[in-house]
mmCIF file of C-alpha atoms (C1' of nucleotides) in Angstrom:
data_model
loop_
_atom_site.group_PDB
_atom_site.id
_atom_site.type_symbol
_atom_site.label_atom_id
_atom_site.label_comp_id
_atom_site.label_asym_id
_atom_site.label_seq_id
_atom_site.Cartn_x
_atom_site.Cartn_y
_atom_site.Cartn_z
ATOM 1 C CA MET S 81 26.116 -34.773 29.486
ATOM 2 C CA ALA S 82 24.129 -31.602 29.082
ATOM 3 C CA LEU S 83 24.635 -29.495 26.028
ATOM 4 C CA ARG S 84 26.769 -26.467 26.473
ATOM 5 C CA VAL S 85 24.779 -23.358 27.106
ATOM 6 C CA ARG S 86 25.242 -20.440 24.791
ATOM 7 C CA LYS S 87 27.716 -17.884 25.962
ATOM 8 C CA ASN S 88 26.614 -14.302 26.139
ATOM 9 C CA ARG S 89 27.967 -12.395 23.207
ATOM 10 C CA ALA S 90 29.764 -9.111 23.243
ATOM 11 C CA THR S 91 27.996 -6.250 21.559
ATOM 12 C CA VAL S 92 29.576 -4.566 18.592
ATOM 13 C CA PRO S 93 31.552 -1.410 19.374
ATOM 14 C CA ALA S 94 29.457 1.686 19.846
ATOM 15 C CA ASP S 95 31.143 3.517 17.000
ATOM 16 C CA VAL S 96 29.483 1.168 14.553
ATOM 17 C CA GLU S 97 26.367 3.051 13.775
ATOM 18 C CA ARG S 98 23.082 1.424 13.030
ATOM 19 C CA ALA S 99 20.726 4.234 12.210
ATOM 20 C CA PRO S 100 19.054 4.116 8.811
ATOM 21 C CA GLY S 101 20.874 7.325 7.860
ATOM 22 C CA CYS S 102 24.196 6.021 9.103
ATOM 23 C CA PRO S 103 27.436 6.687 7.218
ATOM 24 C CA LEU S 104 27.375 3.302 5.554
ATOM 25 C CA ASN S 105 23.976 4.030 4.118
ATOM 26 C CA ARG S 106 24.899 7.568 3.268
ATOM 27 C CA CYS S 107 27.669 6.320 1.012
ATOM 28 C CA MET S 108 25.883 3.241 -0.292
ATOM 29 C CA GLU S 109 22.962 5.219 -1.574
ATOM 30 C CA LEU S 110 25.367 7.029 -3.865
ATOM 31 C CA LEU S 111 26.529 3.711 -5.258
ATOM 32 C CA SER S 112 23.141 2.028 -5.445
ATOM 33 C CA GLY S 113 22.110 0.493 -8.701
ATOM 34 C CA ALA S 114 24.045 -1.865 -10.873
ATOM 35 C CA TRP S 115 25.813 0.840 -12.825
ATOM 36 C CA ALA S 116 26.605 3.782 -10.586
ATOM 37 C CA ALA S 117 30.014 2.426 -9.629
ATOM 38 C CA HIS S 118 30.947 1.934 -13.267
ATOM 39 C CA ILE S 119 29.876 5.408 -14.245
ATOM 40 C CA LEU S 120 31.831 6.941 -11.402
ATOM 41 C CA TRP S 121 34.823 4.798 -12.244
ATOM 42 C CA PHE S 122 34.992 6.021 -15.814
ATOM 43 C CA LEU S 123 34.280 9.595 -14.831
ATOM 44 C CA SER S 124 37.073 9.414 -12.289
ATOM 45 C CA VAL S 125 39.481 8.822 -15.160
ATOM 46 C CA GLN S 126 38.352 11.910 -17.033
ATOM 47 C CA PRO S 127 35.179 13.818 -17.908
ATOM 48 C CA ARG S 128 33.120 11.894 -20.420
ATOM 49 C CA ARG S 129 30.295 12.536 -22.857
ATOM 50 C CA PHE S 130 27.081 10.580 -22.917
ATOM 51 C CA SER S 131 27.978 8.481 -25.935
ATOM 52 C CA GLU S 132 31.480 7.883 -24.643
ATOM 53 C CA LEU S 133 30.044 6.420 -21.487
ATOM 54 C CA ARG S 134 27.856 4.183 -23.618
ATOM 55 C CA LEU S 135 30.985 2.864 -25.303
ATOM 56 C CA ASP S 136 32.766 2.561 -21.968
ATOM 57 C CA ILE S 137 29.931 0.472 -20.594
ATOM 58 C CA PRO S 138 28.470 -1.347 -23.575
ATOM 59 C CA ALA S 139 26.051 -3.377 -21.496
ATOM 60 C CA ILE S 140 24.107 -0.372 -20.211
ATOM 61 C CA SER S 141 21.084 0.855 -22.138
ATOM 62 C CA ALA S 142 20.669 4.500 -23.039
ATOM 63 C CA ARG S 143 17.641 4.806 -20.833
ATOM 64 C CA VAL S 144 19.334 3.465 -17.742
ATOM 65 C CA LEU S 145 22.508 5.466 -18.334
ATOM 66 C CA SER S 146 20.382 8.550 -18.618
ATOM 67 C CA GLN S 147 18.491 7.721 -15.461
ATOM 68 C CA ARG S 148 21.637 6.968 -13.488
ATOM 69 C CA LEU S 149 23.356 10.168 -14.624
ATOM 70 C CA ARG S 150 20.342 12.208 -13.631
ATOM 71 C CA GLU S 151 20.258 10.562 -10.241
ATOM 72 C CA LEU S 152 23.934 11.070 -9.678
ATOM 73 C CA GLU S 153 23.538 14.670 -10.735
ATOM 74 C CA ALA S 154 20.664 15.176 -8.315
ATOM 75 C CA LYS S 155 22.775 13.678 -5.548
ATOM 76 C CA GLY S 156 25.495 16.195 -6.322
ATOM 77 C CA VAL S 157 28.081 13.615 -7.324
ATOM 78 C CA VAL S 158 28.209 14.343 -11.040
ATOM 79 C CA SER S 159 28.095 17.591 -12.972
ATOM 80 C CA ARG S 160 26.479 17.979 -16.372
ATOM 81 C CA THR S 161 27.761 20.621 -18.775
ATOM 82 C CA VAL S 162 26.241 21.324 -22.162
ATOM 83 C CA MET S 163 29.036 22.290 -24.521
ATOM 84 C CA PRO S 164 28.233 24.982 -27.109
ATOM 85 C CA THR S 165 29.412 22.897 -30.044
ATOM 86 C CA SER S 166 27.848 21.553 -33.187
ATOM 87 C CA PRO S 167 26.496 18.994 -32.933
ATOM 88 C CA PRO S 168 25.793 19.650 -29.280
ATOM 89 C CA SER S 169 27.592 17.526 -26.742
ATOM 90 C CA VAL S 170 27.167 17.121 -23.032
ATOM 91 C CA GLU S 171 30.024 16.549 -20.705
ATOM 92 C CA TYR S 172 29.712 14.713 -17.434
ATOM 93 C CA ALA S 173 32.311 15.014 -14.725
ATOM 94 C CA LEU S 174 32.735 14.281 -11.058
ATOM 95 C CA THR S 175 31.972 17.106 -8.687
ATOM 96 C CA GLU S 176 34.080 17.695 -5.633
ATOM 97 C CA LEU S 177 31.697 15.450 -3.735
ATOM 98 C CA GLY S 178 32.032 12.830 -6.427
ATOM 99 C CA ARG S 179 35.796 12.888 -6.129
ATOM 100 C CA GLU S 180 35.402 12.037 -2.445
ATOM 101 C CA LEU S 181 34.109 8.681 -3.584
ATOM 102 C CA TYR S 182 37.329 7.844 -5.370
ATOM 103 C CA PRO S 183 38.811 5.754 -2.553
ATOM 104 C CA VAL S 184 35.732 3.574 -2.587
ATOM 105 C CA ILE S 185 35.713 3.036 -6.321
ATOM 106 C CA ALA S 186 39.423 2.364 -6.286
ATOM 107 C CA ALA S 187 39.010 -0.175 -3.490
ATOM 108 C CA ILE S 188 36.195 -1.879 -5.360
ATOM 109 C CA ALA S 189 38.297 -2.071 -8.499
ATOM 110 C CA ALA S 190 41.335 -3.319 -6.596
ATOM 111 C CA VAL S 191 39.420 -6.042 -4.804
ATOM 112 C CA GLY S 192 37.620 -6.914 -8.017
ATOM 113 C CA ARG S 193 40.934 -7.447 -9.780
ATOM 114 C CA LYS S 194 42.059 -9.672 -6.952
ATOM 115 C CA LEU S 195 38.854 -11.678 -7.174
ATOM 116 C CA SER S 196 39.233 -12.019 -10.920
ATOM 117 C CA ALA S 197 42.750 -13.309 -10.507
ATOM 118 C CA ALA S 198 41.668 -15.730 -7.801
ATOM 119 C CA ALA S 199 38.696 -16.968 -9.802
ATOM 120 C CA ALA S 200 40.932 -17.751 -12.735
ATOM 121 C CA LYS S 201 42.821 -20.244 -10.592
ATOM 122 C CA SER S 202 40.129 -21.655 -8.336
ATOM 123 C CA PRO S 203 37.580 -23.950 -9.936
ATOM 124 C CA GLN S 204 35.953 -24.209 -6.511
ATOM 125 C CA ALA S 205 35.143 -20.516 -6.399
ATOM 126 C CA GLN S 206 33.718 -20.798 -9.867
ATOM 127 C CA ARG S 207 31.424 -23.613 -8.843
ATOM 128 C CA LYS S 208 30.250 -21.563 -5.911
ATOM 129 C CA ARG S 209 29.467 -18.643 -8.150
ATOM 130 C CA LEU S 210 27.542 -20.842 -10.517
ATOM 131 C CA LEU S 211 25.479 -22.133 -7.631
ATOM 132 C CA ALA S 212 24.918 -18.593 -6.478
ATOM 133 C CA ARG S 213 23.184 -17.610 -9.656
ATOM 134 C CA ARG S 214 21.030 -20.688 -9.345
ATOM 135 C CA MET W 251 30.544 32.983 -36.462
ATOM 136 C CA ALA W 252 30.271 29.241 -36.831
ATOM 137 C CA LEU W 253 29.872 27.141 -33.763
ATOM 138 C CA ARG W 254 32.973 25.430 -32.559
ATOM 139 C CA VAL W 255 33.223 21.874 -33.741
ATOM 140 C CA ARG W 256 33.567 19.168 -31.168
ATOM 141 C CA LYS W 257 37.096 18.146 -30.447
ATOM 142 C CA ASN W 258 37.944 14.490 -30.717
ATOM 143 C CA ARG W 259 38.160 12.971 -27.284
ATOM 144 C CA ALA W 260 40.859 10.796 -25.895
ATOM 145 C CA THR W 261 39.882 7.265 -25.081
ATOM 146 C CA VAL W 262 40.173 6.008 -21.552
ATOM 147 C CA PRO W 263 43.347 4.102 -20.715
ATOM 148 C CA ALA W 264 43.364 0.511 -21.848
ATOM 149 C CA ASP W 265 43.752 -0.831 -18.326
ATOM 150 C CA VAL W 266 40.261 0.297 -17.491
ATOM 151 C CA GLU W 267 38.330 -2.810 -18.290
ATOM 152 C CA ARG W 268 34.852 -2.779 -19.695
ATOM 153 C CA ALA W 269 33.786 -6.370 -20.036
ATOM 154 C CA PRO W 270 30.591 -7.390 -18.235
ATOM 155 C CA GLY W 271 32.623 -9.750 -16.047
ATOM 156 C CA CYS W 272 35.192 -7.079 -15.305
ATOM 157 C CA PRO W 273 36.742 -6.645 -11.849
ATOM 158 C CA LEU W 274 34.408 -3.808 -10.962
ATOM 159 C CA ASN W 275 31.407 -6.014 -11.572
ATOM 160 C CA ARG W 276 33.018 -8.974 -9.911
ATOM 161 C CA CYS W 277 33.263 -7.016 -6.692
ATOM 162 C CA MET W 278 29.986 -5.136 -7.017
ATOM 163 C CA GLU W 279 27.953 -8.287 -7.352
ATOM 164 C CA LEU W 280 29.159 -9.280 -3.908
ATOM 165 C CA LEU W 281 27.820 -6.002 -2.552
ATOM 166 C CA SER W 282 24.576 -6.016 -4.489
ATOM 167 C CA GLY W 283 21.368 -5.561 -2.598
ATOM 168 C CA ALA W 284 20.468 -2.938 -0.089
ATOM 169 C CA TRP W 285 21.902 -4.778 2.889
ATOM 170 C CA ALA W 286 24.955 -6.771 1.852
ATOM 171 C CA ALA W 287 27.373 -4.015 2.794
ATOM 172 C CA HIS W 288 25.821 -3.672 6.231
ATOM 173 C CA ILE W 289 25.962 -7.376 6.905
ATOM 174 C CA LEU W 290 29.593 -7.552 5.842
ATOM 175 C CA TRP W 291 30.382 -4.500 7.924
ATOM 176 C CA PHE W 292 29.056 -6.021 11.114
ATOM 177 C CA LEU W 293 30.581 -9.390 10.371
ATOM 178 C CA SER W 294 33.917 -7.708 9.800
ATOM 179 C CA VAL W 295 33.832 -6.570 13.425
ATOM 180 C CA GLN W 296 33.284 -10.073 14.733
ATOM 181 C CA PRO W 297 31.317 -13.231 13.960
ATOM 182 C CA ARG W 298 27.633 -12.714 14.638
ATOM 183 C CA ARG W 299 24.541 -14.783 15.190
ATOM 184 C CA PHE W 300 21.356 -14.364 13.220
ATOM 185 C CA SER W 301 19.464 -12.507 15.893
ATOM 186 C CA GLU W 302 22.458 -10.349 16.689
ATOM 187 C CA LEU W 303 22.542 -9.213 13.106
ATOM 188 C CA ARG W 304 18.845 -8.412 13.358
ATOM 189 C CA LEU W 305 19.618 -6.152 16.299
ATOM 190 C CA ASP W 306 22.621 -4.672 14.507
ATOM 191 C CA ILE W 307 20.466 -3.789 11.523
ATOM 192 C CA PRO W 308 16.988 -3.191 12.945
ATOM 193 C CA ALA W 309 15.536 -2.104 9.620
ATOM 194 C CA ILE W 310 16.099 -5.434 7.889
ATOM 195 C CA SER W 311 13.398 -8.078 7.976
ATOM 196 C CA ALA W 312 14.129 -11.646 8.980
ATOM 197 C CA ARG W 313 13.250 -12.840 5.533
ATOM 198 C CA VAL W 314 15.618 -10.509 3.729
ATOM 199 C CA LEU W 315 18.435 -11.080 6.218
ATOM 200 C CA SER W 316 18.020 -14.773 5.710
ATOM 201 C CA GLN W 317 18.044 -14.412 1.951
ATOM 202 C CA ARG W 318 21.071 -12.130 1.930
ATOM 203 C CA LEU W 319 23.045 -14.430 4.239
ATOM 204 C CA ARG W 320 22.244 -17.394 2.046
ATOM 205 C CA GLU W 321 23.376 -15.488 -1.023
ATOM 206 C CA LEU W 322 26.575 -14.318 0.609
ATOM 207 C CA GLU W 323 27.216 -17.862 1.727
ATOM 208 C CA ALA W 324 26.662 -19.171 -1.785
ATOM 209 C CA LYS W 325 29.089 -16.575 -3.087
ATOM 210 C CA GLY W 326 31.677 -17.809 -0.640
ATOM 211 C CA VAL W 327 31.921 -14.558 1.288
ATOM 212 C CA VAL W 328 30.272 -15.665 4.511
ATOM 213 C CA SER W 329 30.479 -18.902 6.471
ATOM 214 C CA ARG W 330 27.609 -20.404 8.435
ATOM 215 C CA THR W 331 28.327 -22.579 11.459
ATOM 216 C CA VAL W 332 25.683 -24.312 13.526
ATOM 217 C CA MET W 333 26.831 -24.343 17.143
ATOM 218 C CA PRO W 334 25.986 -27.455 19.212
ATOM 219 C CA THR W 335 24.391 -25.469 22.024
ATOM 220 C CA SER W 336 20.994 -25.317 23.598
ATOM 221 C CA PRO W 337 19.067 -23.546 22.328
ATOM 222 C CA PRO W 338 20.776 -23.948 18.970
ATOM 223 C CA SER W 339 22.564 -20.957 17.546
ATOM 224 C CA VAL W 340 24.129 -20.263 14.207
ATOM 225 C CA GLU W 341 27.215 -18.212 13.777
ATOM 226 C CA TYR W 342 27.989 -16.260 10.659
ATOM 227 C CA ALA W 343 31.489 -15.069 9.901
ATOM 228 C CA LEU W 344 33.503 -13.745 7.014
ATOM 229 C CA THR W 345 35.430 -16.287 5.029
ATOM 230 C CA GLU W 346 38.888 -15.533 3.769
ATOM 231 C CA LEU W 347 37.293 -14.237 0.593
ATOM 232 C CA GLY W 348 34.953 -12.099 2.640
ATOM 233 C CA ARG W 349 37.858 -10.567 4.492
ATOM 234 C CA GLU W 350 39.256 -9.471 1.149
ATOM 235 C CA LEU W 351 36.330 -7.119 0.933
ATOM 236 C CA TYR W 352 37.307 -5.310 4.080
ATOM 237 C CA PRO W 353 39.126 -2.424 2.333
ATOM 238 C CA VAL W 354 35.982 -1.733 0.353
ATOM 239 C CA ILE W 355 33.659 -1.747 3.326
ATOM 240 C CA ALA W 356 36.094 0.359 5.294
ATOM 241 C CA ALA W 357 36.360 2.864 2.453
ATOM 242 C CA ILE W 358 32.580 3.036 2.188
ATOM 243 C CA ALA W 359 32.267 3.651 5.892
ATOM 244 C CA ALA W 360 35.034 6.246 5.880
ATOM 245 C CA VAL W 361 33.555 8.175 2.994
ATOM 246 C CA GLY W 362 30.115 7.839 4.518
ATOM 247 C CA ARG W 363 31.320 9.402 7.732
ATOM 248 C CA LYS W 364 32.822 12.246 5.744
ATOM 249 C CA LEU W 365 29.561 12.758 3.922
ATOM 250 C CA SER W 366 27.628 12.715 7.165
ATOM 251 C CA ALA W 367 29.899 15.336 8.610
ATOM 252 C CA ALA W 368 29.650 17.460 5.492
ATOM 253 C CA ALA W 369 25.874 17.151 5.352
ATOM 254 C CA ALA W 370 25.582 18.346 8.911
ATOM 255 C CA LYS W 371 27.158 21.640 7.899
ATOM 256 C CA SER W 372 25.893 22.149 4.385
ATOM 257 C CA PRO W 373 22.212 23.007 3.982
ATOM 258 C CA GLN W 374 22.831 23.002 0.232
ATOM 259 C CA ALA W 375 23.793 19.354 0.175
ATOM 260 C CA GLN W 376 20.700 18.580 2.209
ATOM 261 C CA ARG W 377 18.485 20.343 -0.290
ATOM 262 C CA LYS W 378 20.096 18.384 -3.071
ATOM 263 C CA ARG W 379 19.447 15.139 -1.314
ATOM 264 C CA LEU W 380 15.841 16.061 -0.719
ATOM 265 C CA LEU W 381 15.417 16.767 -4.403
ATOM 266 C CA ALA W 382 17.107 13.497 -5.211
ATOM 267 C CA ARG W 383 14.458 11.501 -3.420
ATOM 268 C CA ARG W 384 11.837 13.303 -5.453
ATOM 269 C "C1'" DC B 247 24.071 13.660 -30.457
ATOM 270 C "C1'" DG B 248 21.671 13.229 -26.313
ATOM 271 C "C1'" DG B 249 18.166 12.314 -24.807
ATOM 272 C "C1'" DC B 250 12.692 11.213 -23.234
ATOM 273 C "C1'" DA B 251 8.157 8.268 -23.399
ATOM 274 C "C1'" DT B 252 6.156 3.980 -23.141
ATOM 275 C "C1'" DC B 253 5.720 -0.695 -22.035
ATOM 276 C "C1'" DC B 254 7.438 -4.654 -20.010
ATOM 277 C "C1'" DT B 255 9.885 -8.238 -16.865
ATOM 278 C "C1'" DA B 256 12.644 -9.747 -13.042
ATOM 279 C "C1'" DA B 257 14.733 -8.871 -8.848
ATOM 280 C "C1'" DT B 258 14.456 -6.994 -4.276
ATOM 281 C "C1'" DA B 259 12.314 -5.859 -0.262
ATOM 282 C "C1'" DG B 260 8.613 -5.481 3.400
ATOM 283 C "C1'" DA B 261 4.737 -7.358 6.496
ATOM 284 C "C1'" DT B 262 2.821 -10.929 8.730
ATOM 285 C "C1'" DA B 263 2.231 -15.391 10.309
ATOM 286 C "C1'" DC B 264 3.999 -19.792 11.372
ATOM 287 C "C1'" DT B 265 7.562 -23.829 12.592
ATOM 288 C "C1'" DG B 266 11.452 -27.311 14.061
ATOM 289 C "C1'" DC L 205 16.621 -19.225 18.294
ATOM 290 C "C1'" DA L 206 16.723 -19.323 13.570
ATOM 291 C "C1'" DG L 207 14.557 -19.403 10.371
ATOM 292 C "C1'" DT L 208 10.378 -20.517 6.279
ATOM 293 C "C1'" DA L 209 5.879 -19.403 3.791
ATOM 294 C "C1'" DT L 210 2.963 -16.427 1.577
ATOM 295 C "C1'" DC L 211 1.658 -12.387 -0.385
ATOM 296 C "C1'" DT L 212 2.378 -7.775 -2.008
ATOM 297 C "C1'" DA L 213 4.777 -3.378 -3.295
ATOM 298 C "C1'" DT L 214 8.525 -1.062 -5.221
ATOM 299 C "C1'" DT L 215 12.192 -0.627 -8.228
ATOM 300 C "C1'" DA L 216 15.912 -1.460 -11.506
ATOM 301 C "C1'" DG L 217 16.595 -2.469 -15.714
ATOM 302 C "C1'" DG L 218 15.777 -3.818 -20.828
ATOM 303 C "C1'" DA L 219 13.483 -2.962 -25.609
ATOM 304 C "C1'" DT L 220 11.773 -0.049 -28.732
ATOM 305 C "C1'" DG L 221 10.533 4.188 -30.861
ATOM 306 C "C1'" DC L 222 10.413 9.190 -31.297
ATOM 307 C "C1'" DC L 223 12.284 14.065 -30.937
ATOM 308 C "C1'" DG L 224 14.918 18.597 -30.956
#
DNA sequence: CGGCATCCTAATAGATACTG
DNA sequence: CAGTATCTATTAGGATGCCG
């Protein structure tokens, strides 16, 4: 009664790219960091000022929000406009490139809502999540 | 010629949630880390073994792949099955919860492909990206 | 208001070597 | 094959304070 021998496995389809600069990476690097998705989400609703974003995302510190916005700006996803008002205000908005990301953010939000709903009912999932954060 | 005074801004719609445990976060924490999205992407094609995933994602180290898989398993996104073969093999697959994430991964990949295509044509975008990585 | 400078910690990732 | 152990490097992120 010999053990079964491992079957040879099919390879993944060729259209799934694996290069370090592959599409998946190309998009993920725009979303990297714990806050980028949130910032883009709120900016996708409407252009926002710095302090408005701080209220939108209370848990983020000014330093990190600043850093993230600068990064997103450098990546061409977010535009920064200084408004000639008194006191001065700065408006952040999605660029055309940034708007391309909308489907992703929307999908994240949609799935997140589903997960929230599911978690509310399933004590098992909650236990798992507790274990996950050790 | 006084400077214009800042207009009061509208608040974002109430259905955009801002709590730390909001849907956006709930989903993002499943994708956190540099490799989670890749792992889920390949697993969404078909169940994969450890070493297959290493070939799928050559840039990941065994240690990190192992860590990520354990985390994803703890979060209930990925299942781990030891196959009774010789030599032993372990099969990873998406759980039902993991399959919920498919729209997100697919959207990321789709947008990524679009970005790749755009980058190929636009030297400006390439310059921006170069600046972004300092 | 919209930042930046500084200092700090914790998480994440990489290399290499080794094991059941 | 499917990992673990160890050690190190990089980075994200938080706290606080100052500035135009």
